[in-house]
Amino acid sequence: MKNIVVIGVPRTEGLIRSFAENYLYKLFNLSDALLISLPEGLCKDLVSRSLSEEAYDPMISLRYLNASLERIWRPVLQMIMRFGRESFLWSGGLYCYLKDDFIKTLEERA
């Protein structure tokens, strides 16, 4: 049986930072698949950028998230880039399951 982890991240900066620093990498190493509530395109862009060994650039994330969400999610986004660089160590997968326009649609409805 596959070990699949769906990650629901709190929406406060301190808790997300704590989660990213203390738990996310462990989950990455212990699971066959991680599902995280971020836009698909964002995760693809972060991983492809990490494979070319580029540093995290907030401008990539701002195509998908507003400035506040980018700041809050930054520790997780940076960790996703780390996963991309170390993907050869991992046989599982990282899946971001939101549509690319989900955040913008959510903001429009608010």
Short mmCIF file of C-alpha atoms in Angstrom, two decimals:
data_model
loop_
_atom_site.label_atom_id
_atom_site.label_comp_id
_atom_site.label_asym_id
_atom_site.label_seq_id
_atom_site.Cartn_x
_atom_site.Cartn_y
_atom_site.Cartn_z
CA MET A 1 0.00 0.00 0.00
CA LYS A 2 1.30 3.43 -0.91
CA ASN A 3 1.93 5.98 1.79
CA ILE A 4 0.13 9.10 0.50
CA VAL A 5 0.11 12.29 2.56
CA VAL A 6 -2.30 15.15 1.89
CA ILE A 7 -0.94 18.31 3.43
CA GLY A 8 -3.29 20.95 4.79
CA VAL A 9 -1.14 23.88 5.81
CA PRO A 10 -2.24 26.51 8.35
CA ARG A 11 -2.55 30.04 6.97
CA THR A 12 -0.34 31.85 9.45
CA GLU A 13 3.25 32.76 8.68
CA GLY A 14 4.76 31.40 11.90
CA LEU A 15 2.98 28.06 11.72
CA ILE A 16 3.83 27.55 8.05
CA ARG A 17 7.49 28.34 8.74
CA SER A 18 7.49 25.89 11.65
CA PHE A 19 5.78 23.23 9.52
CA ALA A 20 8.26 23.69 6.66
CA GLU A 21 11.31 23.66 8.93
CA ASN A 22 10.28 20.83 11.24
CA TYR A 23 7.98 18.47 9.35
CA LEU A 24 7.84 18.91 5.59
CA TYR A 25 11.22 17.38 4.77
CA LYS A 26 10.50 14.41 7.06
CA LEU A 27 7.19 13.85 5.31
CA PHE A 28 8.98 14.12 1.97
CA ASN A 29 11.34 11.31 2.97
CA LEU A 30 8.72 9.07 4.62
CA SER A 31 5.96 9.13 2.01
CA ASP A 32 5.40 7.83 -1.50
CA ALA A 33 3.43 10.92 -2.48
CA LEU A 34 2.84 14.38 -1.03
CA LEU A 35 -0.27 16.32 -2.06
CA ILE A 36 -0.16 20.00 -1.25
CA SER A 37 -2.71 22.77 -1.80
CA LEU A 38 -0.75 24.98 -4.17
CA PRO A 39 -1.27 25.73 -7.87
CA GLU A 40 0.09 23.02 -10.19
CA GLY A 41 1.93 25.47 -12.42
CA LEU A 42 3.66 27.06 -9.45
CA CYS A 43 5.10 23.75 -8.29
CA LYS A 44 6.20 22.85 -11.83
CA ASP A 45 7.90 26.23 -12.21
CA LEU A 46 9.67 25.88 -8.86
CA VAL A 47 10.91 22.36 -9.57
CA SER A 48 12.10 23.22 -13.08
CA ARG A 49 13.91 26.28 -11.73
CA SER A 50 15.54 24.19 -9.01
CA LEU A 51 16.73 21.62 -11.56
CA SER A 52 18.60 24.39 -13.36
CA GLU A 53 20.07 25.25 -9.93
CA GLU A 54 18.59 28.71 -9.79
CA ALA A 55 17.71 30.39 -6.49
CA TYR A 56 14.17 30.99 -5.28
CA ASP A 57 12.69 34.09 -6.90
CA PRO A 58 9.41 35.47 -5.46
CA MET A 59 8.45 36.76 -8.91
CA ILE A 60 7.71 33.19 -10.02
CA SER A 61 5.25 32.72 -7.17
CA LEU A 62 3.61 36.09 -7.73
CA ARG A 63 2.24 34.81 -11.04
CA TYR A 64 0.07 32.44 -8.98
CA LEU A 65 -0.21 33.96 -5.48
CA ASN A 66 -0.70 37.48 -4.20
CA ALA A 67 2.17 39.11 -2.29
CA SER A 68 0.74 38.21 1.15
CA LEU A 69 0.30 34.54 0.31
CA GLU A 70 3.74 34.38 -1.30
CA ARG A 71 5.31 35.73 1.89
CA ILE A 72 3.35 33.31 4.08
CA TRP A 73 4.06 30.27 1.88
CA ARG A 74 7.72 31.16 1.14
CA PRO A 75 9.26 28.52 3.48
CA VAL A 76 7.19 25.79 1.80
CA LEU A 77 7.99 27.12 -1.68
CA GLN A 78 11.70 27.12 -0.88
CA MET A 79 11.40 23.56 0.42
CA ILE A 80 9.70 22.51 -2.84
CA MET A 81 12.76 23.81 -4.68
CA ARG A 82 14.94 21.72 -2.37
CA PHE A 83 12.80 18.67 -3.21
CA GLY A 84 13.36 19.40 -6.89
CA ARG A 85 17.12 19.46 -6.44
CA GLU A 86 17.03 16.22 -4.44
CA SER A 87 14.37 14.43 -6.48
CA PHE A 88 16.88 11.79 -7.57
CA LEU A 89 16.90 10.63 -3.92
CA TRP A 90 13.17 10.09 -3.85
CA SER A 91 11.01 7.59 -5.70
CA GLY A 92 7.73 9.28 -4.72
CA GLY A 93 6.07 12.37 -6.07
CA LEU A 94 5.05 15.85 -5.07
CA TYR A 95 1.64 16.86 -6.36
CA CYS A 96 0.21 20.35 -6.18
CA TYR A 97 -3.48 19.97 -6.87
CA LEU A 98 -4.97 23.46 -7.23
CA LYS A 99 -5.75 24.91 -10.63
CA ASP A 100 -3.40 27.72 -11.56
CA ASP A 101 -6.13 30.37 -11.31
CA PHE A 102 -7.62 29.09 -8.03
CA ILE A 103 -6.14 31.84 -5.82
CA LYS A 104 -7.17 34.62 -8.19
CA THR A 105 -10.67 33.16 -8.49
CA LEU A 106 -10.88 32.93 -4.69
CA GLU A 107 -9.81 36.58 -4.34
CA GLU A 108 -12.42 37.68 -6.87
CA ARG A 109 -15.16 35.90 -4.90
CA ALA A 110 -14.08 37.45 -1.59
#
